[in-house]
Amino acid sequence: MGVLRVLSEPPAADAEAEAPVIDVRGLHMRYGTTDVLAGVGFDARRGEVLVLLGPNGAGKTTTIEILEGFRTRSAGEVSVLGVDPAAGDERWRARLGVVLQSWRDHGRWKVRELLHDLGRYYAPYSTPERRRPLDTDELIDMVGLREQASQKISSLSGGQRRRLDVAVGIVGRPEVLFLDEPTAGFDPQARRDFHDVVHRLSDMEDVTILLTTHDLDEAEKLADRILILAGGRIVADGSADQLARQVSGQAQVRWSRGGEHYVHSTGDATRFVRELLAQHGEEVADLEVRRASLEDTYMALVRRHEEGRDPAAGAEFGEAAR
Amino acid sequence: MNPTLYAVRLGLSRGWREFRQTLVSVSDVAWYVVMAVAFVLVLFFQRHSAVKGTHVSLAFAVLPGILGMLVTLGGIQGAASALAVEREDGTLLRAKAIPNGIAGYLTGRIVSVSLGTVLSLVIVLVPGLFLIPGLPDTPLTGWLTLVWVLPLGMLATLPWGAMIGSLANGQQSVVALSMLPFVGVTAISGIFYPISALAGWLQGIAQVFPVYWLGLGMRSAFLPASAAAAEIGRSWRYPELIAVLGAWAVAGLTIAPIVLRRMARKESGSSMQARRQRALQRLG
């Protein structure tokens, strides 16, 4: 789905000319003697949805925190909305939305109360093009908390709480939104609702979104581009489809003929199927073409990195995909 | 309008809201009730014994000291524990993620901690008015003294509480950093018995800290002028009182913004996570 979206909506020509909203080059982060990030580089254009994947401890949260201005980097160049996050002022902060991994705060506040209160901080930064904050009730509807609007926050379920976090993240109508595992604890309905919110923000409001997740299906649905972070570097950068092709150019074709099942790997599935049908016509049944899934790709990349078989390949790959 | 001033104004309404929330919170109300009952019992049993050599009842003499102690407790402990808890649960980080949120948050906390402290004074004062003969006769000048001693006391203590809350790593260390010294200093500050009964060097130490001076200020507000005879220097020593509390306030208000800014800058999701992890390990 995500792939289709990308193909049917090529970035506008003027977007290409625009400076990237997020620009990261040679980002290093060192804790003591360990390099958590060892030369991370990527960028994001306006309205793009980037999903950052990677094993636990790969540095996803660290990367996001540096971009949010919550953490000082060891080295490298970072710019978000043209500003170095380490020097970002409140005006800059008003243009960001932040959803961190977990909160338990404001338990005694009611949902509407808190959203209204936090929203008011954005009012001085309202512009004619971007009215801030979002209307509280509209926001509550958007994240699906209407029935809980008058409830105390401590009485919300984990998933509802997370919806509230997302709501707080977007109350100021951000131009860039950072989400660290936003859908942890979501049921399928909540997940679907969240995806709708993300699409709405990126399509209608031109919000640039960077989110982390462990759900590869979600990544595939949401991402314009997927970044895979492993061993302190971006080892892959591209659409789910591009990644699959680049890791393994092969697709698997399965079919049956006369009760027998066949599997064939090919670099050009369309051509193979055309020939197959030309040759055997109606005898062919149960035809199925399967590209490497994002999960296959992800596993292959992470494993390749972890085995350290070809440390240079990752970096090259990252560059090639840009 | 200047966004920082605007955020401070939002903070005022935040503080008022949080104060109202404590009034309907079962655990907070229970705390206030237990505190009130404890102090009322103390005062009740002391109401007939007189301070040696005077006609002032012991309860009357102790009550102002308790008020002084409550101001210190509210300022130090109230601010420290609120900050420590809210660094751990993400309130502070939330504030940091929104524009001028920290200014709003801190204003809100100053308001709610101050109101909470005032409430704790009222809770002890009101039953005292009924139990303690002489207390209702406090002249207007006495109440006026309360009106300047109380804010001065809050200014002298609250910034230090906020600093302790910023430096502490979790709630347990708040207790270690604030409660233990507080109990120690209170014990030698002449709250429950005259300071003049203590050794000279202990008196010296006590007079460095705000608790003694707040107790003195409160006694000067409520006790008859003749009671000053029982104090060090046989006087209420207002100049010294203002100098010592003022020095704590100035030092606190100078250093606290630096400490708080440093703390807020270092605050991040992962540091919050790490603290929570440690807290869970201690429980486990």
CSV table of N, CA and C in Angstrom, one decimal, chain A residues 21-107:
chain,number,residue,atom,x,y,z
A,21,VAL,N,13.7,19.3,5.2
A,21,VAL,CA,13.2,19.7,6.6
A,21,VAL,C,14.1,19.1,7.7
A,22,ILE,N,14.5,17.8,7.4
A,22,ILE,CA,15.4,17.2,8.4
A,22,ILE,C,16.7,16.9,7.6
A,23,ASP,N,17.8,17.3,8.1
A,23,ASP,CA,19.0,17.0,7.4
A,23,ASP,C,20.1,16.5,8.4
A,24,VAL,N,20.5,15.3,8.3
A,24,VAL,CA,21.5,14.7,9.2
A,24,VAL,C,22.7,14.2,8.4
A,25,ARG,N,23.9,14.7,8.9
A,25,ARG,CA,25.1,14.2,8.2
A,25,ARG,C,26.2,13.8,9.2
A,26,GLY,N,26.7,12.7,9.0
A,26,GLY,CA,27.8,12.2,9.9
A,26,GLY,C,27.6,12.3,11.3
A,27,LEU,N,26.3,12.0,11.7
A,27,LEU,CA,26.0,12.1,13.2
A,27,LEU,C,26.6,11.0,14.0
A,28,HIS,N,27.4,11.5,15.0
A,28,HIS,CA,28.0,10.5,16.0
A,28,HIS,C,27.5,10.8,17.3
A,29,MET,N,27.3,9.7,18.1
A,29,MET,CA,26.9,9.8,19.5
A,29,MET,C,27.7,8.7,20.2
A,30,ARG,N,28.5,9.2,21.2
A,30,ARG,CA,29.3,8.3,22.0
A,30,ARG,C,29.0,8.4,23.4
A,31,TYR,N,28.7,7.3,24.0
A,31,TYR,CA,28.5,7.2,25.5
A,31,TYR,C,29.7,6.5,26.1
A,32,GLY,N,30.6,7.2,26.8
A,32,GLY,CA,31.8,6.6,27.4
A,32,GLY,C,32.7,6.2,26.2
A,33,THR,N,32.8,4.9,26.1
A,33,THR,CA,33.7,4.4,25.0
A,33,THR,C,32.9,3.7,23.9
A,34,THR,N,31.5,3.7,24.0
A,34,THR,CA,30.7,3.1,23.0
A,34,THR,C,30.2,4.1,22.1
A,35,ASP,N,30.3,3.8,20.8
A,35,ASP,CA,29.7,4.6,19.8
A,35,ASP,C,28.3,4.1,19.5
A,36,VAL,N,27.3,4.8,19.9
A,36,VAL,CA,25.9,4.4,19.6
A,36,VAL,C,25.6,4.7,18.2
A,37,LEU,N,26.0,5.9,17.8
A,37,LEU,CA,25.7,6.3,16.4
A,37,LEU,C,27.1,6.6,15.8
A,38,ALA,N,27.4,6.0,14.7
A,38,ALA,CA,28.7,6.2,14.1
A,38,ALA,C,28.6,6.6,12.7
A,39,GLY,N,28.1,7.9,12.5
A,39,GLY,CA,28.0,8.4,11.1
A,39,GLY,C,26.7,8.2,10.5
A,40,VAL,N,25.6,8.6,11.2
A,40,VAL,CA,24.3,8.5,10.6
A,40,VAL,C,24.0,9.6,9.7
A,41,GLY,N,23.5,9.3,8.5
A,41,GLY,CA,23.1,10.4,7.6
A,41,GLY,C,21.8,10.1,6.9
A,42,PHE,N,20.9,11.1,6.8
A,42,PHE,CA,19.7,10.9,6.0
A,42,PHE,C,19.0,12.3,6.0
A,43,ASP,N,18.0,12.4,5.1
A,43,ASP,CA,17.3,13.7,5.1
A,43,ASP,C,15.8,13.4,4.9
A,44,ALA,N,15.0,14.4,5.1
A,44,ALA,CA,13.6,14.2,4.9
A,44,ALA,C,13.0,15.5,4.3
A,45,ARG,N,12.2,15.4,3.2
A,45,ARG,CA,11.6,16.5,2.6
A,45,ARG,C,10.2,16.8,3.3
A,46,ARG,N,9.7,18.0,2.9
A,46,ARG,CA,8.4,18.4,3.5
A,46,ARG,C,7.3,17.4,3.2
A,47,GLY,N,6.5,17.0,4.1
A,47,GLY,CA,5.4,16.1,3.9
A,47,GLY,C,5.8,14.6,3.8
A,48,GLU,N,7.1,14.3,4.0
A,48,GLU,CA,7.5,12.9,3.8
A,48,GLU,C,7.3,12.2,5.1
A,49,VAL,N,7.0,10.9,5.0
A,49,VAL,CA,6.9,10.1,6.2
A,49,VAL,C,8.0,9.1,6.2
A,50,LEU,N,8.9,9.2,7.2
A,50,LEU,CA,10.1,8.4,7.3
A,50,LEU,C,9.8,7.4,8.5
A,51,VAL,N,10.1,6.1,8.3
A,51,VAL,CA,10.0,5.2,9.4
A,51,VAL,C,11.4,4.7,9.7
A,52,LEU,N,11.8,4.8,10.9
A,52,LEU,CA,13.1,4.4,11.3
A,52,LEU,C,13.0,3.0,12.0
A,53,LEU,N,13.6,2.0,11.4
A,53,LEU,CA,13.6,0.7,12.0
A,53,LEU,C,14.9,0.3,12.5
A,54,GLY,N,15.0,-0.7,13.3
A,54,GLY,CA,16.3,-1.2,13.8
A,54,GLY,C,16.1,-2.0,15.0
A,55,PRO,N,17.0,-2.9,15.3
A,55,PRO,CA,16.9,-3.7,16.5
A,55,PRO,C,17.0,-2.8,17.8
A,56,ASN,N,16.6,-3.4,18.9
A,56,ASN,CA,16.7,-2.7,20.2
A,56,ASN,C,18.1,-2.3,20.4
A,57,GLY,N,18.3,-1.1,20.9
A,57,GLY,CA,19.6,-0.6,21.2
A,57,GLY,C,20.4,-0.1,20.0
A,58,ALA,N,19.7,0.0,18.9
A,58,ALA,CA,20.4,0.4,17.6
A,58,ALA,C,20.7,1.9,17.6
A,59,GLY,N,20.0,2.6,18.5
A,59,GLY,CA,20.2,4.1,18.6
A,59,GLY,C,19.0,4.9,18.0
A,60,LYS,N,17.9,4.2,17.8
A,60,LYS,CA,16.7,4.9,17.2
A,60,LYS,C,16.3,6.1,18.1
A,61,THR,N,16.1,5.7,19.4
A,61,THR,CA,15.6,6.8,20.3
A,61,THR,C,16.7,7.9,20.5
A,62,THR,N,17.9,7.5,20.5
A,62,THR,CA,19.0,8.5,20.6
A,62,THR,C,18.9,9.5,19.4
A,63,THR,N,18.8,8.9,18.2
A,63,THR,CA,18.7,9.7,17.0
A,63,THR,C,17.5,10.7,17.1
A,64,ILE,N,16.4,10.2,17.5
A,64,ILE,CA,15.2,11.0,17.6
A,64,ILE,C,15.4,12.1,18.7
A,65,GLU,N,16.0,11.7,19.8
A,65,GLU,CA,16.2,12.7,20.9
A,65,GLU,C,17.2,13.8,20.4
A,66,ILE,N,18.1,13.5,19.6
A,66,ILE,CA,19.0,14.5,19.1
A,66,ILE,C,18.3,15.5,18.2
A,67,LEU,N,17.4,14.9,17.4
A,67,LEU,CA,16.7,15.8,16.5
A,67,LEU,C,15.7,16.7,17.2
A,68,GLU,N,15.2,16.1,18.3
A,68,GLU,CA,14.2,16.9,19.1
A,68,GLU,C,14.9,18.0,20.0
A,69,GLY,N,16.2,17.9,20.0
A,69,GLY,CA,17.0,18.9,20.8
A,69,GLY,C,17.0,18.5,22.3
A,70,PHE,N,16.7,17.2,22.6
A,70,PHE,CA,16.7,16.8,24.0
A,70,PHE,C,18.1,16.2,24.3
A,71,ARG,N,19.0,16.0,23.4
A,71,ARG,CA,20.2,15.3,23.6
A,71,ARG,C,21.3,16.0,22.8
A,72,THR,N,22.5,16.2,23.4
A,72,THR,CA,23.5,16.8,22.6
A,72,THR,C,24.4,15.8,22.0
A,73,ARG,N,24.6,15.9,20.7
A,73,ARG,CA,25.3,14.9,19.9
A,73,ARG,C,26.8,15.1,20.1
A,74,SER,N,27.6,14.0,19.8
A,74,SER,CA,29.0,14.1,20.0
A,74,SER,C,29.7,14.8,18.8
A,75,ALA,N,29.1,14.5,17.6
A,75,ALA,CA,29.7,15.1,16.4
A,75,ALA,C,28.7,15.0,15.2
A,76,GLY,N,28.9,15.7,14.2
A,76,GLY,CA,28.1,15.7,13.0
A,76,GLY,C,27.2,16.9,12.8
A,77,GLU,N,26.6,17.0,11.7
A,77,GLU,CA,25.7,18.1,11.4
A,77,GLU,C,24.3,17.7,11.4
A,78,VAL,N,23.4,18.4,12.1
A,78,VAL,CA,22.0,18.1,12.2
A,78,VAL,C,21.2,19.4,12.0
A,79,SER,N,20.2,19.4,11.1
A,79,SER,CA,19.4,20.5,11.0
A,79,SER,C,17.9,20.1,10.9
A,80,VAL,N,17.1,20.7,11.7
A,80,VAL,CA,15.6,20.4,11.6
A,80,VAL,C,14.9,21.8,11.4
A,81,LEU,N,14.2,21.9,10.3
A,81,LEU,CA,13.6,23.1,9.9
A,81,LEU,C,14.6,24.2,9.8
A,82,GLY,N,15.8,23.8,9.3
A,82,GLY,CA,16.9,24.8,9.1
A,82,GLY,C,17.6,25.3,10.3
A,83,VAL,N,17.3,24.6,11.5
A,83,VAL,CA,17.9,25.1,12.7
A,83,VAL,C,18.6,23.9,13.4
A,84,ASP,N,19.8,24.2,14.0
A,84,ASP,CA,20.5,23.1,14.7
A,84,ASP,C,19.7,22.9,16.0
A,85,PRO,N,19.2,21.6,16.2
A,85,PRO,CA,18.4,21.4,17.4
A,85,PRO,C,19.1,21.8,18.7
A,86,ALA,N,20.4,21.7,18.8
A,86,ALA,CA,21.1,22.0,20.0
A,86,ALA,C,21.0,23.5,20.3
A,87,ALA,N,20.6,24.3,19.3
A,87,ALA,CA,20.5,25.8,19.5
A,87,ALA,C,19.0,26.2,19.2
A,88,GLY,N,18.1,25.3,19.2
A,88,GLY,CA,16.7,25.6,18.9
A,88,GLY,C,16.1,26.4,20.0
A,89,ASP,N,15.4,27.5,19.6
A,89,ASP,CA,14.7,28.3,20.6
A,89,ASP,C,13.2,27.9,20.7
A,90,GLU,N,12.5,28.6,21.5
A,90,GLU,CA,11.1,28.3,21.7
A,90,GLU,C,10.2,28.4,20.4
A,91,ARG,N,10.6,29.4,19.6
A,91,ARG,CA,9.9,29.6,18.3
A,91,ARG,C,10.1,28.3,17.5
A,92,TRP,N,11.3,27.8,17.5
A,92,TRP,CA,11.6,26.6,16.7
A,92,TRP,C,10.8,25.4,17.3
A,93,ARG,N,10.8,25.3,18.7
A,93,ARG,CA,10.2,24.2,19.4
A,93,ARG,C,8.7,24.2,19.1
A,94,ALA,N,8.1,25.4,18.9
A,94,ALA,CA,6.6,25.5,18.6
A,94,ALA,C,6.3,24.9,17.3
A,95,ARG,N,7.3,24.7,16.4
A,95,ARG,CA,7.0,24.1,15.1
A,95,ARG,C,7.2,22.6,15.1
A,96,LEU,N,7.6,22.0,16.3
A,96,LEU,CA,7.8,20.6,16.3
A,96,LEU,C,6.7,19.9,17.2
A,97,GLY,N,6.4,18.6,16.8
A,97,GLY,CA,5.6,17.8,17.7
A,97,GLY,C,6.4,16.6,18.2
A,98,VAL,N,6.3,16.3,19.4
A,98,VAL,CA,7.1,15.2,20.0
A,98,VAL,C,6.2,14.2,20.7
A,99,VAL,N,6.4,12.9,20.4
A,99,VAL,CA,5.7,11.9,21.1
A,99,VAL,C,6.8,10.9,21.6
A,100,LEU,N,7.1,10.9,22.9
A,100,LEU,CA,8.1,10.0,23.4
A,100,LEU,C,7.6,8.7,23.7
A,101,GLN,N,8.5,7.8,24.2
A,101,GLN,CA,8.1,6.4,24.3
A,101,GLN,C,7.1,6.2,25.4
A,102,SER,N,7.2,6.7,26.6
A,102,SER,CA,6.2,6.4,27.6
A,102,SER,C,6.1,7.6,28.5
A,103,TRP,N,4.8,7.9,28.9
A,103,TRP,CA,4.6,8.9,29.9
A,103,TRP,C,3.6,8.4,30.9
A,104,ARG,N,3.6,8.9,32.1
A,104,ARG,CA,2.5,8.5,33.0
A,104,ARG,C,2.0,9.8,33.6
A,105,ASP,N,2.3,10.9,33.0
A,105,ASP,CA,2.1,12.2,33.7
A,105,ASP,C,0.7,12.7,33.7
A,106,HIS,N,0.4,13.7,34.5
A,106,HIS,CA,-0.9,14.4,34.5
A,106,HIS,C,-2.1,13.5,34.8
A,107,GLY,N,-1.9,12.5,35.6
A,107,GLY,CA,-2.9,11.5,35.9
A,107,GLY,C,-4.2,12.1,36.4
